[in-house]
Tab-separated table of C-alpha atoms and ligand atoms in Angstrom:
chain	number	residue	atom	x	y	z
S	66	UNK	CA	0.000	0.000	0.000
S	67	UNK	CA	2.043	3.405	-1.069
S	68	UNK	CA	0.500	6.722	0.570
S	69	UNK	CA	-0.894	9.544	-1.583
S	70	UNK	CA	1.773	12.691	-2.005
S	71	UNK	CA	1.453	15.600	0.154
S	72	UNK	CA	2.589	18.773	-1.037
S	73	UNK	CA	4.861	21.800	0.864
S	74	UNK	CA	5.701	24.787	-0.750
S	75	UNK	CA	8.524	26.595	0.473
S	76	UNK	CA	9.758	29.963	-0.560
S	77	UNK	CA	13.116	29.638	-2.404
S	78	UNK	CA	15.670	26.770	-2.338
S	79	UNK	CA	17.579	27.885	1.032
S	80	UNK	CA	14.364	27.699	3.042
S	81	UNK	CA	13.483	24.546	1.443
S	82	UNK	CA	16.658	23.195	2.590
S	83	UNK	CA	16.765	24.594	6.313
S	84	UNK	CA	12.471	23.267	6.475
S	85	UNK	CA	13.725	19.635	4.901
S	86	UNK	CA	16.778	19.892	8.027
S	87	UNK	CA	14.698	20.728	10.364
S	88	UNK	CA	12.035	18.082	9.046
S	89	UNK	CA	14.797	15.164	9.147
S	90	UNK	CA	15.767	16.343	12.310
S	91	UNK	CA	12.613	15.777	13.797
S	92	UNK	CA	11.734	12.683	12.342
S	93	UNK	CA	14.473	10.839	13.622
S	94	UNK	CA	14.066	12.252	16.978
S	95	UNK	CA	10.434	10.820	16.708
S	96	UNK	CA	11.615	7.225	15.377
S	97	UNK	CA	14.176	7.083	18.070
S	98	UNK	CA	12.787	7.500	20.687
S	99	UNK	CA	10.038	5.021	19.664
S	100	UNK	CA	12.495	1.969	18.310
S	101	UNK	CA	15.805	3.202	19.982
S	102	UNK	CA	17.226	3.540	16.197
S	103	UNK	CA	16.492	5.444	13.196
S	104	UNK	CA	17.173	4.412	9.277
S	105	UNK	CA	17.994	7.155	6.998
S	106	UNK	CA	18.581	7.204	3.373
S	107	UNK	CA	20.539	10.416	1.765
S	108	UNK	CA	20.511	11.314	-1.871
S	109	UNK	CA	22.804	13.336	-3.813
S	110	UNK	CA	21.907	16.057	-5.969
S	111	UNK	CA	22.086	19.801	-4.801
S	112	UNK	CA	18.890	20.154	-2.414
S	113	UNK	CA	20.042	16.674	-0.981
S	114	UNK	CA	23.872	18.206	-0.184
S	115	UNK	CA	22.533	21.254	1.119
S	116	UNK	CA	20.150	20.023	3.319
S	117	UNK	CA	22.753	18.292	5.022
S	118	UNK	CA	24.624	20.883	5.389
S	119	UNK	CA	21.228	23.035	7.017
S	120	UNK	CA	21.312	19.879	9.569
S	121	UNK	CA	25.219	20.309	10.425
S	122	UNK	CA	24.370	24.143	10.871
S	123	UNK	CA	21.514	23.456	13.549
S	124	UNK	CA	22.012	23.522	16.742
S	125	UNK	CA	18.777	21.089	17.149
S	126	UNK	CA	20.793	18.228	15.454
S	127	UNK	CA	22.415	17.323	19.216
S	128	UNK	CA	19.144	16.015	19.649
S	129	UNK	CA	19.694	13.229	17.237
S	130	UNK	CA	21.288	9.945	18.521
S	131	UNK	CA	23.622	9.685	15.850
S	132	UNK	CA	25.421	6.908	17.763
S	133	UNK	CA	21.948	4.403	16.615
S	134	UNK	CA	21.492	6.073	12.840
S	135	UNK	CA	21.876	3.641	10.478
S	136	UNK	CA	22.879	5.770	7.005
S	137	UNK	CA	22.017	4.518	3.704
S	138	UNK	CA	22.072	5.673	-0.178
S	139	UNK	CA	19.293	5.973	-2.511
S	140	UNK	CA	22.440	5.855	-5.150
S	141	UNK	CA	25.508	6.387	-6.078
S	142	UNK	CA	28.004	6.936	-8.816
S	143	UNK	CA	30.442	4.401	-9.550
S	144	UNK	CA	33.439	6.412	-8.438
S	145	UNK	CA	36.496	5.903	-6.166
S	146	UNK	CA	36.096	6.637	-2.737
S	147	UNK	CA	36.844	10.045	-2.243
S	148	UNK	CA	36.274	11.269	-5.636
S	149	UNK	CA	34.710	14.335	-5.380
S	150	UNK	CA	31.765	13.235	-7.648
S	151	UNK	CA	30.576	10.810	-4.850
S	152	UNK	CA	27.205	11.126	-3.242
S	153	UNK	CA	29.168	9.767	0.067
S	154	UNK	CA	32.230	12.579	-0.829
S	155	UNK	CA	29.534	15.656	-1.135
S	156	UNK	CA	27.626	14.011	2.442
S	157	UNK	CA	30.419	13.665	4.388
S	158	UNK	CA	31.610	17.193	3.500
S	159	UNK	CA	28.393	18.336	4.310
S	160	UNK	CA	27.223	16.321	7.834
S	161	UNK	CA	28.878	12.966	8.268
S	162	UNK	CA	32.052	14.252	9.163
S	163	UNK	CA	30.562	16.747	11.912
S	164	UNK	CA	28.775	14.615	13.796
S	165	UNK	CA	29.338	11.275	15.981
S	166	UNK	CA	28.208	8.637	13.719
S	167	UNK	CA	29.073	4.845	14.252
S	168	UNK	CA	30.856	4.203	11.292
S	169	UNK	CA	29.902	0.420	11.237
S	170	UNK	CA	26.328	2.044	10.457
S	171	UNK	CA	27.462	4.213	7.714
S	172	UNK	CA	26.371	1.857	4.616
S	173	UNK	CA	28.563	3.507	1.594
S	174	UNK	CA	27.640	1.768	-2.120
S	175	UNK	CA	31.486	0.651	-3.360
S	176	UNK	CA	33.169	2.496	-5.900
S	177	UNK	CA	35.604	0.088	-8.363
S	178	UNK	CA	38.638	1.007	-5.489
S	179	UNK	CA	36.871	-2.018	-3.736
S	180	UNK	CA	37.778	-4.335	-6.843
S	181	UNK	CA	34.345	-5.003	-7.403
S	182	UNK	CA	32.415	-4.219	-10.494
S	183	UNK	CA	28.992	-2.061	-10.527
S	184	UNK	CA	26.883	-5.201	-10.400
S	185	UNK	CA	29.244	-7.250	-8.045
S	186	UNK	CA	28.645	-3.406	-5.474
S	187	UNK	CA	25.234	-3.829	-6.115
S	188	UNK	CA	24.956	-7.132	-4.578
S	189	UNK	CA	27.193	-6.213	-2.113
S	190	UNK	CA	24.884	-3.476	-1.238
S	191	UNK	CA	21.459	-5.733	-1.555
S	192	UNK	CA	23.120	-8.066	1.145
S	193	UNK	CA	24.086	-5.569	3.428
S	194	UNK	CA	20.346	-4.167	3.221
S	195	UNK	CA	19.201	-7.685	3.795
S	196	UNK	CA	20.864	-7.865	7.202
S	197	UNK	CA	19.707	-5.056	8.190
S	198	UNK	CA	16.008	-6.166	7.907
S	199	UNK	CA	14.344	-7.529	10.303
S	200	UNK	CA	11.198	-9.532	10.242
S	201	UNK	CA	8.405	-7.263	10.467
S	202	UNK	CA	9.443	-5.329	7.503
S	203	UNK	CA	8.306	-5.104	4.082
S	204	UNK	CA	10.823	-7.317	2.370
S	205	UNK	CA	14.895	-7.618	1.760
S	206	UNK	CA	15.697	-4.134	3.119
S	207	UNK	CA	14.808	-2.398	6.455
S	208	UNK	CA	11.629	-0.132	6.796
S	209	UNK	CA	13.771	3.355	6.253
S	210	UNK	CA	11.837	6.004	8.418
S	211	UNK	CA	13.183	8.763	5.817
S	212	UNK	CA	14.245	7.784	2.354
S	213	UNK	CA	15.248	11.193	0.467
S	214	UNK	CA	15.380	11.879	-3.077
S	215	UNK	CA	16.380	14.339	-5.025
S	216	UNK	CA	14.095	14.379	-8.647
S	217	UNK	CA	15.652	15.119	-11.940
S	218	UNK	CA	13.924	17.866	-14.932
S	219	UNK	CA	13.329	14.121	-16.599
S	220	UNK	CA	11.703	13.007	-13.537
S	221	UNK	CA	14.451	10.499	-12.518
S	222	UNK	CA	14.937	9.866	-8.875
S	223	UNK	CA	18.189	7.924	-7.669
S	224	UNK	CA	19.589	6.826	-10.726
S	225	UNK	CA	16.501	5.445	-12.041
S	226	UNK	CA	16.107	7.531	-15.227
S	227	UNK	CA	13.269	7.251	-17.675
S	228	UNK	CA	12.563	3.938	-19.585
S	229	UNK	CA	15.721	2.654	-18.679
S	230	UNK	CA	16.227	-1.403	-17.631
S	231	UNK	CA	16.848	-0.512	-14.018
S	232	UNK	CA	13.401	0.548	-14.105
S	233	UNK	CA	11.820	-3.063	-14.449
S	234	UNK	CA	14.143	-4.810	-12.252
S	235	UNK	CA	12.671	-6.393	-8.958
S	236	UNK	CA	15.877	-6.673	-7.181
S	237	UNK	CA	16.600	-3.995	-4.864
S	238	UNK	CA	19.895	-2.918	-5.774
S	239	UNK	CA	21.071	-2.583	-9.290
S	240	UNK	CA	23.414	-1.226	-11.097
S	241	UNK	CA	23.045	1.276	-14.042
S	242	UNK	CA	25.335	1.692	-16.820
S	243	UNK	CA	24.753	4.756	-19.555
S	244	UNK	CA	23.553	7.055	-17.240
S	245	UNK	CA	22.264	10.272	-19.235
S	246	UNK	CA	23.302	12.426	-16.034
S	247	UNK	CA	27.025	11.695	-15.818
S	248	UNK	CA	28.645	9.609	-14.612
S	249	UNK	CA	27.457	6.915	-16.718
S	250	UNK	CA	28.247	4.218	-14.256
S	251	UNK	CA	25.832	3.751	-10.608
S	252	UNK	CA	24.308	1.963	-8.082
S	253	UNK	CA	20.511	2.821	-7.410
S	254	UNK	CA	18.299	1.376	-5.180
S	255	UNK	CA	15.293	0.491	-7.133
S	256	UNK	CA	11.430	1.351	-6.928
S	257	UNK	CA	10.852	-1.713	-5.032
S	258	UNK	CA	12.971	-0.620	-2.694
S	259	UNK	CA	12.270	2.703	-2.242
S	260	UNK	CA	8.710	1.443	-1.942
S	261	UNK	CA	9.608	-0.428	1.010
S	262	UNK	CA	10.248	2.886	2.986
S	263	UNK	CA	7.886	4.396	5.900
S	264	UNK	CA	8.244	7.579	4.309
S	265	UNK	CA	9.958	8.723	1.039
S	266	UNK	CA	10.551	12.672	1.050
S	267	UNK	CA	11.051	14.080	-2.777
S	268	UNK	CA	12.655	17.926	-2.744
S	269	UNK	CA	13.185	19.475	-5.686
S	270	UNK	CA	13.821	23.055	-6.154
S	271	UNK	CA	14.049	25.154	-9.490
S	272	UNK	CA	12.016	25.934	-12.776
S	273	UNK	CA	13.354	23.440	-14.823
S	274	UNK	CA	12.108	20.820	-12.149
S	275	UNK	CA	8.355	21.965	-12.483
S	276	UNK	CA	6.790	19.684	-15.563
S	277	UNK	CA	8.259	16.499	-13.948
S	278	UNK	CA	6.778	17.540	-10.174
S	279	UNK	CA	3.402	17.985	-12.095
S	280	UNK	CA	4.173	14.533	-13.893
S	281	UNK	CA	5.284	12.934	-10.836
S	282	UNK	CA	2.106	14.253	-8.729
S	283	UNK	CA	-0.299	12.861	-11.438
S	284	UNK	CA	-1.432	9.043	-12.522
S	285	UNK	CA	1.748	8.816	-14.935
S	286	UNK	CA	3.567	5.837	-15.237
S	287	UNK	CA	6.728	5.296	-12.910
S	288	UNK	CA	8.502	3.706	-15.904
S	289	UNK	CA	8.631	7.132	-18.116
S	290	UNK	CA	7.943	8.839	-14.636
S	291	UNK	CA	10.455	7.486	-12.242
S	292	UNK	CA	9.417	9.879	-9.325
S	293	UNK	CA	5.743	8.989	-9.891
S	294	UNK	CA	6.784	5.288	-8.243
S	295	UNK	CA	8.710	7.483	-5.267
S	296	UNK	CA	6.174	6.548	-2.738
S	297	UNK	CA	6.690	5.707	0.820
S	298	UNK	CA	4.121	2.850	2.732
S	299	UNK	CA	2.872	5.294	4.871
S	300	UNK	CA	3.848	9.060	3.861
S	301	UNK	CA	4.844	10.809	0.442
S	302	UNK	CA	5.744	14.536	0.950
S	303	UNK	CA	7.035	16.416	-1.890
S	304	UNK	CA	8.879	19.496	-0.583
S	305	UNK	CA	9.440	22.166	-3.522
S	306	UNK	CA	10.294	25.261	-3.450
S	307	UNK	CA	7.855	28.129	-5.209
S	308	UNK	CA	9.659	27.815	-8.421
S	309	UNK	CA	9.465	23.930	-8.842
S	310	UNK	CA	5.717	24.403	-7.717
S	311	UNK	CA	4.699	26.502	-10.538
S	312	UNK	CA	3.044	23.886	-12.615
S	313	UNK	CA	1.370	21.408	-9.947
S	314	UNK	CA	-2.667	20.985	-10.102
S	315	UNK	CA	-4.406	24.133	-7.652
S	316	UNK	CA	-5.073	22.824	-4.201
S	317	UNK	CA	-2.092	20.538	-4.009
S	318	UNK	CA	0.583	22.995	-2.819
S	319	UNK	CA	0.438	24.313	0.494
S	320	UNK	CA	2.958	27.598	0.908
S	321	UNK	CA	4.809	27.147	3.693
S	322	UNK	CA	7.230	30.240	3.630
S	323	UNK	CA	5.322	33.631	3.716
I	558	6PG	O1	23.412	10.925	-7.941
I	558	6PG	C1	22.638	11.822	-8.271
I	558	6PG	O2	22.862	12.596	-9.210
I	558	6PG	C2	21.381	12.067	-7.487
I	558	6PG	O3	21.068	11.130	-6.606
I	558	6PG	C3	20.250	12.434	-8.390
I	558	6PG	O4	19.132	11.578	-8.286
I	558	6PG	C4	19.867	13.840	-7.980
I	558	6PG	O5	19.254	13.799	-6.688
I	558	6PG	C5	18.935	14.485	-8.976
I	558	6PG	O6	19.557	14.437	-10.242
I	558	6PG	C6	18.659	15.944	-8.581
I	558	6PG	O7	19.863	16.641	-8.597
I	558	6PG	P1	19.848	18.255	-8.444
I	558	6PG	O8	19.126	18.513	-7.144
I	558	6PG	O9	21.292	18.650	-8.393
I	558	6PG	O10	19.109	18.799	-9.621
């Protein structure tokens, strides 16, 4: 059972970031204290980076346990680790490296420095998800309380890009290989997978974003329309910014920035 999107329209791309921080923030605090632990899954992507970096800037993110965090990726380019290109390079920059995480809970996707290849880090990645699920959850990966994606102008969300293979697998991890946002070579988790999670949180900020929010917000197909599948079992928010908003059905949006 996915949950229907809800809508939050912030005022330009730096609130957006500091209300998605603050959002995170509060959400883990929440899970936490319920289960004792919190899954999280980051994305890359500008709005993803920088609202990371609005969580490292609050003084509110003490009151996350980052000792029981468990830190995932939605994707990740194929890349060395390191490489400045790396969804884990721009994250750690941004938050990881500022706060007290237990590094046995950081869950990187490996680059070709590991000797594997894309599809052999893919499976590496799909068992390490496995053993972090537990029973009670929705299949071969844990119930992520906050799965975060950033959303292409094509509508692609991870590296799941339009009418591409990775699109029709039903394995939860896969690799991707001609990538028309470079690099060409990733690791994604796939629509199943992000499927699994309580809540799945798409921000997208900018002009050129607005036809695929409206696409992704309507009935269309998550094969041409990637971020149309980007729903979470319980919660969908889509948190835009004004300009990303422009196109979206009246009565969806809610402004949440004067
Ligand atoms: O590895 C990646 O490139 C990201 O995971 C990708 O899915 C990104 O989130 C979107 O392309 C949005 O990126 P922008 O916010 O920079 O437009």
């Amino acid at each position: 059972m996915s949950s229907v999107p809800n809508v939050v329209v912030h005022r330009d791309a730096e609130v957006l970031a500091n209300a998605v921080a603050a959002r995170i923030i509060t959400r883990l605090v929440d899970a936490q204290a319920a289960k004792g632990s919190a899954h999280l899954v980051l994305t890359g992507g500008t709005v993803g980076i920088a609202t990371l970096a609005a969580i490292a800037a609050t003084p509110a993110r003490d009151a996350v346990d980052w000792r029981r965090l468990d830190v995932w990726w939605g994707d990740e380019r194929f890349l060395p680790t390191g490489d400045p290109e790396r969804n884990e390079t721009g994250a750690r920059g941004a938050l990881l490296d500022h706060v007290d995480l237990d590094p046995s809970r950081v869950h990187v996707m490996l680059g070709p420095d590991s000797g594997l290849s894309a599809e052999e880090s893919a499976d590496a990645y799909a068992t390490e998800l496995a053993k972090a699920a537990r029973p009670e959850d929705h299949g071969p990966v844990p119930s992520f309380d906050v799965l975060l994606l950033g959303m292409g102008p094509d509508s692609h969300v991870a590296s799941l890009f339009p009418g591409m293979p990775a699109l029709y697998d039903t394995r939860p991890v896969v690799s991707v290989h001609g990538s028309p946002k470079p690099p060409p070579t990733r690791i994604s988790l796939t629509l199943p997978a992000i499927q699994a999670a309580r809540e799945v949180w798409v921000v997208a900020s900018g002009e050129e974003k607005a036809g695929a929010v409206r696409l992704a917000l309507a009935d269309s197909g998550p094969v041409q329309v990637p971020a149309a599948g980007a729903r979470g079992r319980s919660r969908t928010l889509f948190l835009l910014d004004r300009a990303s908003a422009t196109k979206i059905p009246p009565g969806l949006g809610r402004i949440a920035s004067p």
